[in-house]
Amino acid sequence: MNSSIGNWKHTVLYLTLIVSLLYFIESLISHKLHINHNKIHLKRSRNLPLRFRDDGTFKILQVADMHFGMGIITRCRDVLDSEFEYCSDLNTTRFLRRMIEAERPDLIAFTGDNIFGSSTTDAAESLLEAIGPAIEYGIPWAAILGNHDQESTLNREELMTFLSLMDFSVSQINPLVEDDYDKIKGGAMRLIDGFGNYRLRVYGAPGSVLANSTVFDLFFFDSGDREIVQGKRTYGWIKESQLRWLQDTSKQRIVGNPPALAFFHIPILEVRDLWYTPFIGKFQEGVACSIVQSGVLQTFVSMGNVKAAFMGHDHVNDFCGNLKGVWFCYGGGFGYHAYGRPNWHRRARVIEAKLGKGRDTWTGIQLIKTWKRLDDQDLSKIDEQVLWETSDSFLK
């Protein structure tokens, strides 16, 4: 009898010890096991759609080739020896903040190689830091991919998904279905090469006759990274499926043909021909592009409303040149971890569209111009030029 009581006491003590131990462990890790409702985050967005300001302007800041790494520990490339010791990704962040303060853009277009994949161990964290200033200022922004973004922990589809979910982003993974034919085929997203092909519509000024109409089209394309063509390694290019989508989208406009701009990372082959033409800006390195003739130029010309295309990739080229009536413009290298040249200031491109003025209302776009700013003491403004101008406005 005494033996049974002793065994029972030992069992109770043993169970009490186990329960106490489990309670202690649970108290140490409970914060990891329970949802913290205070940290649930919903994507923040500005009032959409994108539209012109009350003063009839719409301004885009192009940011090409940030090549962001891991912040303060990522060193600068191709700067003066006197600058190197204190130069890091934070210089890129500072430049972006300066540009936002100086230009107050309505949209920021990040045109690829936003991060330098091989220089970061966490692609998502680097993207959050790289694009952070746009989010801090609450500015709508759109991004596409370059040829280095996917070289870290996320593939291209994952990168575009992440970019589309970030605060104030208007980026899309791929074009949404807009016509009945595609809906019948049963997809909410159209099958197309790459990730990051989409259209952004910009509406007229508030209170104007075109306040609820598209007056400006912005097209973004995934130009890929690297590919093998006939046994040769080459850069990516904009594919036939992407151009077919662009043409189909343009055919949906029954009335009017609003001016359009295109944004992609890797230049097209024909940009090399601009060496033999008048251009505005600096042509300082070879055009690194695919050996494939993509059909982009022919498509833009046939559409008639694409006035200019904006690229990155070749960091110390910052020129604009005209091919068959379409301007092709480099953004110029923005990031300090990207290759550049000592004494060659990092730079950004600004594009501004202005509406025409009717008798008592703003009408369609009358003027599109561009300029660049240097990351020097004064944020020097250079190479201002008109890309397109008309005395007529359109209605839609």
GROMACS .gro file of C-alpha atoms in nm, residues 63-206:
model
  144
   63VAL     CA    1   1.553   5.574  -6.192
   64ALA     CA    2   1.780   5.344  -6.392
   65ASP     CA    3   2.026   5.090  -6.253
   66MET     CA    4   2.033   5.148  -5.879
   67HIS     CA    5   2.221   4.818  -5.833
   68PHE     CA    6   2.135   4.831  -5.463
   69GLY     CA    7   2.313   4.580  -5.240
   70MET     CA    8   2.294   4.567  -4.861
   71GLY     CA    9   2.296   4.930  -4.756
   72ILE     CA   10   2.583   5.081  -4.563
   73ILE     CA   11   2.806   4.774  -4.598
   74THR     CA   12   2.790   4.779  -4.980
   75ARG     CA   13   3.071   4.987  -5.124
   76CYS     CA   14   3.055   5.225  -5.418
   77ARG     CA   15   3.215   5.154  -5.755
   78ASP     CA   16   3.400   5.391  -5.986
   79VAL     CA   17   3.414   5.696  -5.763
   80LEU     CA   18   3.709   5.916  -5.674
   81ASP     CA   19   3.956   5.773  -5.420
   82SER     CA   20   3.872   6.060  -5.187
   83GLU     CA   21   3.503   5.960  -5.196
   84PHE     CA   22   3.538   5.584  -5.162
   85GLU     CA   23   3.587   5.550  -4.785
   86TYR     CA   24   3.248   5.699  -4.697
   87CYS     CA   25   3.053   5.592  -5.007
   88SER     CA   26   2.792   5.315  -4.999
   89ASP     CA   27   2.437   5.228  -5.106
   90LEU     CA   28   2.329   5.507  -4.873
   91ASN     CA   29   2.458   5.753  -5.133
   92THR     CA   30   2.205   5.605  -5.377
   93THR     CA   31   1.930   5.643  -5.119
   94ARG     CA   32   2.031   6.003  -5.051
   95PHE     CA   33   2.027   6.083  -5.425
   96LEU     CA   34   1.677   5.939  -5.463
   97ARG     CA   35   1.550   6.149  -5.172
   98ARG     CA   36   1.710   6.461  -5.322
   99MET     CA   37   1.545   6.394  -5.658
  100ILE     CA   38   1.205   6.343  -5.500
  101GLU     CA   39   1.238   6.667  -5.304
  102ALA     CA   40   1.357   6.863  -5.607
  103GLU     CA   41   1.113   6.735  -5.869
  104ARG     CA   42   0.808   6.612  -5.671
  105PRO     CA   43   0.721   6.352  -5.938
  106ASP     CA   44   0.372   6.211  -5.989
  107LEU     CA   45   0.521   5.870  -6.071
  108ILE     CA   46   0.862   5.708  -6.026
  109ALA     CA   47   0.967   5.453  -6.291
  110PHE     CA   48   1.235   5.210  -6.173
  111THR     CA   49   1.369   5.068  -6.499
  112GLY     CA   50   1.558   4.757  -6.392
  113ASP     CA   51   1.868   4.637  -6.209
  114ASN     CA   52   1.704   4.786  -5.905
  115ILE     CA   53   1.915   4.554  -5.694
  116PHE     CA   54   2.245   4.387  -5.776
  117GLY     CA   55   2.150   4.030  -5.696
  118SER     CA   56   2.503   3.897  -5.648
  119SER     CA   57   2.565   4.164  -5.380
  120THR     CA   58   2.276   4.077  -5.150
  121THR     CA   59   2.175   3.776  -4.944
  122ASP     CA   60   1.810   3.884  -4.926
  123ALA     CA   61   1.646   4.020  -5.240
  124ALA     CA   62   1.326   4.128  -5.066
  125GLU     CA   63   1.511   4.321  -4.795
  126SER     CA   64   1.729   4.495  -5.055
  127LEU     CA   65   1.424   4.594  -5.261
  128LEU     CA   66   1.256   4.740  -4.954
  129GLU     CA   67   1.563   4.953  -4.886
  130ALA     CA   68   1.620   5.050  -5.249
  131ILE     CA   69   1.263   5.167  -5.311
  132GLY     CA   70   1.217   5.292  -4.955
  133PRO     CA   71   1.228   5.666  -5.034
  134ALA     CA   72   0.939   5.636  -5.282
  135ILE     CA   73   0.734   5.467  -5.010
  136GLU     CA   74   0.838   5.720  -4.746
  137TYR     CA   75   0.711   6.006  -4.963
  138GLY     CA   76   0.396   5.818  -5.062
  139ILE     CA   77   0.461   5.850  -5.436
  140PRO     CA   78   0.310   5.598  -5.681
  141TRP     CA   79   0.587   5.398  -5.844
  142ALA     CA   80   0.624   5.136  -6.113
  143ALA     CA   81   0.911   4.891  -6.157
  144ILE     CA   82   1.042   4.651  -6.417
  145LEU     CA   83   1.329   4.405  -6.396
  146GLY     CA   84   1.678   4.421  -6.540
  147ASN     CA   85   1.924   4.141  -6.596
  148HIS     CA   86   2.071   4.141  -6.243
  149ASP     CA   87   1.765   4.160  -6.015
  150GLN     CA   88   1.706   3.782  -6.008
  151GLU     CA   89   2.060   3.683  -5.910
  152SER     CA   90   1.983   3.659  -5.538
  153THR     CA   91   1.706   3.479  -5.343
  154LEU     CA   92   1.400   3.546  -5.564
  155ASN     CA   93   1.333   3.449  -5.925
  156ARG     CA   94   1.180   3.695  -6.172
  157GLU     CA   95   0.820   3.596  -6.110
  158GLU     CA   96   0.870   3.618  -5.732
  159LEU     CA   97   1.040   3.956  -5.768
  160MET     CA   98   0.753   4.105  -5.970
  161THR     CA   99   0.498   3.959  -5.730
  162PHE     CA  100   0.680   4.117  -5.437
  163LEU     CA  101   0.717   4.451  -5.618
  164SER     CA  102   0.347   4.458  -5.702
  165LEU     CA  103   0.254   4.408  -5.335
  166MET     CA  104   0.474   4.682  -5.190
  167ASP     CA  105   0.327   5.008  -5.061
  168PHE     CA  106   0.231   5.264  -5.327
  169SER     CA  107   0.334   5.030  -5.609
  170VAL     CA  108   0.133   5.037  -5.932
  171SER     CA  109   0.347   4.760  -6.080
  172GLN     CA  110   0.183   4.450  -6.222
  173ILE     CA  111   0.315   4.098  -6.273
  174ASN     CA  112   0.170   4.079  -6.623
  175PRO     CA  113  -0.113   4.238  -6.823
  176LEU     CA  114  -0.464   4.192  -6.694
  177VAL     CA  115  -0.727   4.061  -6.931
  178GLU     CA  116  -0.927   4.349  -7.075
  179ASP     CA  117  -1.115   4.205  -7.371
  180ASP     CA  118  -1.393   3.946  -7.401
  181TYR     CA  119  -1.187   3.712  -7.618
  182ASP     CA  120  -0.930   3.660  -7.345
  183LYS     CA  121  -1.201   3.618  -7.081
  184ILE     CA  122  -1.354   3.338  -7.287
  185LYS     CA  123  -1.017   3.166  -7.282
  186GLY     CA  124  -1.056   3.155  -6.905
  187GLY     CA  125  -0.761   3.348  -6.764
  188ALA     CA  126  -0.745   3.653  -6.539
  189MET     CA  127  -0.392   3.718  -6.657
  190ARG     CA  128  -0.276   3.687  -7.014
  191LEU     CA  129  -0.004   3.439  -7.111
  192ILE     CA  130   0.297   3.641  -7.220
  193ASP     CA  131   0.675   3.617  -7.211
  194GLY     CA  132   0.846   3.756  -6.903
  195PHE     CA  133   0.717   3.913  -6.584
  196GLY     CA  134   0.639   4.282  -6.555
  197ASN     CA  135   0.453   4.369  -6.876
  198TYR     CA  136   0.171   4.612  -6.808
  199ARG     CA  137  -0.006   4.931  -6.906
  200LEU     CA  138  -0.069   5.233  -6.686
  201ARG     CA  139  -0.333   5.485  -6.790
  202VAL     CA  140  -0.302   5.849  -6.690
  203TYR     CA  141  -0.628   6.046  -6.679
  204GLY     CA  142  -0.695   6.411  -6.749
  205ALA     CA  143  -0.679   6.691  -6.494
  206PRO     CA  144  -0.949   6.707  -6.223
   0.00000   0.00000   0.00000
